[in-house]
């Protein structure tokens, strides 16, 4: 049985004070116990948030990482730096990074490997654009991303995959639970080809894209969906708590 992982991707929101306020609201609330909760604040809030969560079961993740350990890479943050803070997960290959920052599958592949090398768990994001779905290319797109992004990765057991159809991100337009479940099931088949059926069976596949308190249950009840990667709705404590307690 795969335990659900419900993650909040705060994106470029919340200064330190706002981050701590949101974390305090989560700590002081009753949260479902059979769910893993993860928050991914911006880099500037990681340290204070991790300190605040010291005695809590809520986990912390980063939203990006560089693939080198150190060196002359102005503005970048290395996996070793994240590891030393106590960061557990790293979101990799989010469509916003692919779209606005030119991240290619080759770069994403290097980042996935760098995380695994240092014991950080990558949350690898994949998903098709609206044009690709309308052309019937959604499965081919996601398969290609997985094959390229996981090239040379021999063990997927420390990895999480997030299926985030680009057309559903920040648009209020969610994939139907059937569409999301079908794609997750397909992703598991591809993972079985890349790794083994046993490894694929135990890997978590999240859905992301306009998840909110009203649609969380239907999505999270799907058999192939092992959690959610929540953007906008994770910025409001009440809403995120409702999603966790779906
Ligand atoms: P929204 O929940 O705001 O659509 O964002 C989803 C997302 O991109 C999470 O990584």
XYZ file of C-alpha atoms and ligand atoms in Angstrom:
256
model
C 0.000 0.000 0.000
C 1.498 3.327 -1.068
C 1.102 6.088 1.504
C -0.263 9.314 0.008
C 2.134 12.256 -0.232
C 0.413 15.638 -0.207
C 2.808 18.426 -1.059
C 2.471 22.195 -1.201
C 4.561 23.889 -3.862
C 4.589 27.490 -2.726
C 6.419 28.618 -5.883
C 7.728 32.226 -5.594
C 5.453 33.164 -2.692
C 5.856 33.868 1.038
C 8.668 35.744 2.738
C 10.081 34.310 5.980
C 7.407 35.845 8.176
C 4.565 34.659 5.927
C 6.143 31.217 5.646
C 6.339 30.794 9.419
C 2.747 31.917 9.846
C 1.558 29.296 7.382
C 3.709 26.576 8.965
C 2.431 27.436 12.449
C -1.140 27.074 11.216
C -0.320 23.597 9.885
C 1.480 22.514 13.064
C -1.374 23.563 15.289
C -4.016 21.729 13.241
C -5.111 18.142 13.392
C -3.797 16.501 10.210
C -4.660 13.070 8.844
C -2.062 10.620 10.120
C -1.945 8.156 7.253
C -0.768 10.862 4.861
C 2.736 12.297 4.445
C 2.672 16.090 4.299
C 5.377 18.025 2.529
C 5.888 21.730 2.012
C 8.208 23.248 -0.556
C 8.886 26.894 0.339
C 11.194 29.217 -1.617
C 14.920 28.873 -0.830
C 14.940 31.919 1.468
C 12.408 30.300 3.805
C 13.844 26.778 3.888
C 16.039 27.153 6.954
C 13.519 28.929 9.222
C 10.778 26.522 8.113
C 12.902 23.435 8.798
C 13.761 24.787 12.260
C 10.091 25.411 12.959
C 9.174 21.886 11.828
C 11.846 20.191 13.950
C 9.381 18.333 16.166
C 6.741 17.835 13.511
C 6.182 15.035 11.014
C 5.720 17.581 8.213
C 8.522 17.235 5.692
C 10.351 19.915 3.735
C 11.371 20.107 0.108
C 13.086 22.578 -2.223
C 11.693 23.701 -5.561
C 14.921 23.451 -7.533
C 18.600 22.517 -7.260
C 21.773 22.716 -9.322
C 23.402 19.480 -10.438
C 26.976 20.330 -9.405
C 28.163 19.989 -5.806
C 29.841 23.418 -5.726
C 31.682 25.953 -7.828
C 31.341 29.102 -9.879
C 27.615 28.950 -10.637
C 26.339 32.361 -9.542
C 22.852 32.272 -8.133
C 22.590 28.499 -7.857
C 22.066 26.214 -4.855
C 23.736 22.807 -4.643
C 22.329 19.479 -3.468
C 24.907 19.424 -0.654
C 23.637 22.764 0.644
C 20.067 21.457 0.694
C 21.109 18.209 2.313
C 22.965 20.026 5.094
C 19.810 22.001 5.906
C 17.769 18.823 6.349
C 15.820 19.121 3.111
C 14.305 15.768 2.111
C 12.654 16.296 -1.307
C 13.398 18.438 -4.366
C 10.903 19.315 -7.100
C 12.652 18.804 -10.429
C 11.573 19.673 -13.951
C 8.452 21.612 -13.042
C 6.789 22.856 -16.228
C 7.411 26.461 -15.137
C 11.137 25.727 -15.076
C 10.961 23.976 -18.444
C 8.922 26.835 -19.924
C 10.423 29.997 -18.391
C 13.974 28.933 -17.582
C 14.791 26.730 -20.547
C 15.306 23.544 -18.551
C 15.801 20.696 -20.957
C 15.400 16.994 -20.314
C 19.200 16.745 -20.253
C 19.484 19.309 -17.440
C 16.589 17.685 -15.591
C 18.270 14.298 -15.910
C 21.469 15.704 -14.364
C 19.465 17.208 -11.503
C 17.626 13.942 -10.813
C 20.935 12.075 -10.670
C 22.542 14.732 -8.450
C 19.672 14.447 -5.967
C 19.818 10.662 -5.849
C 23.605 10.783 -5.425
C 23.155 12.869 -2.285
C 20.133 11.082 -0.817
C 17.592 13.762 -1.740
C 14.282 12.511 -3.119
C 13.431 14.050 -6.465
C 9.806 14.815 -7.317
C 10.096 14.641 -11.079
C 7.345 16.615 -12.838
C 6.080 15.524 -16.227
C 3.039 16.513 -18.250
C 1.731 17.538 -21.635
C 0.618 20.928 -22.962
C -2.926 21.553 -24.198
C -1.767 21.366 -27.842
C -0.164 17.995 -27.200
C -3.319 16.640 -25.526
C -5.539 17.951 -28.306
C -3.293 16.233 -30.829
C -3.582 12.964 -28.885
C 0.102 13.097 -27.981
C -0.181 13.166 -24.185
C 1.075 9.650 -23.533
C 3.922 9.900 -26.026
C 4.978 13.250 -24.506
C 5.015 11.933 -20.952
C 6.768 8.709 -21.974
C 9.511 10.688 -23.753
C 9.995 12.934 -20.739
C 10.292 9.950 -18.394
C 12.725 8.102 -20.638
C 14.984 11.135 -21.082
C 14.744 12.478 -17.530
C 15.479 9.069 -16.014
C 18.183 8.028 -18.482
C 20.923 6.179 -16.594
C 18.965 6.070 -13.323
C 19.103 2.467 -12.174
C 16.900 2.519 -9.108
C 13.696 4.491 -8.976
C 12.780 3.603 -5.428
C 13.827 6.990 -4.019
C 11.889 8.882 -6.669
C 8.434 10.451 -6.815
C 6.752 11.324 -10.119
C 4.276 14.205 -10.344
C 1.927 14.162 -13.313
C 1.130 17.815 -13.941
C -0.670 18.512 -17.195
C 0.508 22.013 -18.153
C -3.019 23.066 -19.153
C -4.283 22.364 -15.623
C -1.654 24.374 -13.730
C -2.958 27.595 -12.220
C -5.888 27.600 -14.624
C -8.649 26.272 -12.368
C -9.085 23.567 -15.009
C -8.396 20.192 -13.409
C -7.877 16.975 -15.300
C -10.839 14.720 -14.576
C -10.067 12.066 -12.003
C -10.353 9.486 -14.799
C -7.851 11.327 -17.010
C -5.437 11.718 -14.086
C -5.796 8.097 -13.007
C -5.360 6.799 -16.557
C -2.194 8.779 -17.062
C -0.830 7.699 -13.673
C -1.476 4.085 -14.548
C 0.295 4.619 -17.871
C 3.230 6.299 -16.087
C 3.493 3.221 -13.846
C 3.717 1.006 -16.950
C 6.522 3.164 -18.341
C 8.306 3.067 -14.971
C 8.017 -0.720 -14.988
C 9.785 -0.746 -18.388
C 12.494 1.625 -17.159
C 13.026 -0.063 -13.779
C 11.179 -3.231 -12.766
C 7.489 -3.921 -12.183
C 8.217 -4.312 -8.468
C 9.964 -0.936 -8.187
C 7.243 0.766 -10.263
C 4.543 -0.721 -8.057
C 6.064 0.940 -5.003
C 6.786 4.347 -6.544
C 4.515 7.269 -5.731
C 2.811 9.114 -8.564
C 1.226 12.433 -7.597
C -1.243 14.541 -9.545
C -0.830 18.311 -9.766
C -2.900 20.997 -11.464
C -5.627 23.088 -9.802
C -6.095 20.710 -6.871
C -8.282 22.338 -4.227
C -10.395 21.422 -1.206
C -13.414 20.591 -3.391
C -11.759 18.239 -5.866
C -9.020 16.675 -3.686
C -11.029 13.681 -2.499
C -12.121 12.559 -5.918
C -8.573 12.811 -7.243
C -6.879 11.234 -4.222
C -9.321 8.327 -4.121
C -8.087 7.104 -7.507
C -6.085 3.882 -7.206
C -3.051 5.012 -9.220
C -2.813 8.489 -7.673
C -0.595 8.517 -4.616
C -0.803 12.136 -3.651
C -1.071 15.691 -4.861
C 1.328 18.494 -5.709
C -0.664 21.567 -4.819
C 0.207 25.093 -5.944
C -2.186 27.970 -5.269
C -4.357 26.139 -2.739
C -1.322 25.326 -0.558
C -0.824 29.037 0.167
C -4.017 29.210 2.214
C -3.735 27.272 5.469
C -7.447 26.402 5.718
C -7.634 25.152 2.164
C -4.426 23.115 2.364
C -5.523 21.540 5.664
C -8.815 20.499 4.037
C -6.891 18.904 1.185
C -4.671 16.985 3.629
C -7.739 15.811 5.559
C -9.629 14.992 2.334
P -1.844 24.939 -9.051
O -2.298 24.026 -7.961
O -1.778 26.373 -8.637
O -2.583 24.702 -10.321
O -0.302 24.551 -9.358
C 0.030 23.227 -9.522
C 1.496 23.100 -9.550
O 2.152 23.593 -10.437
C 2.148 22.406 -8.424
O 3.484 22.163 -8.680
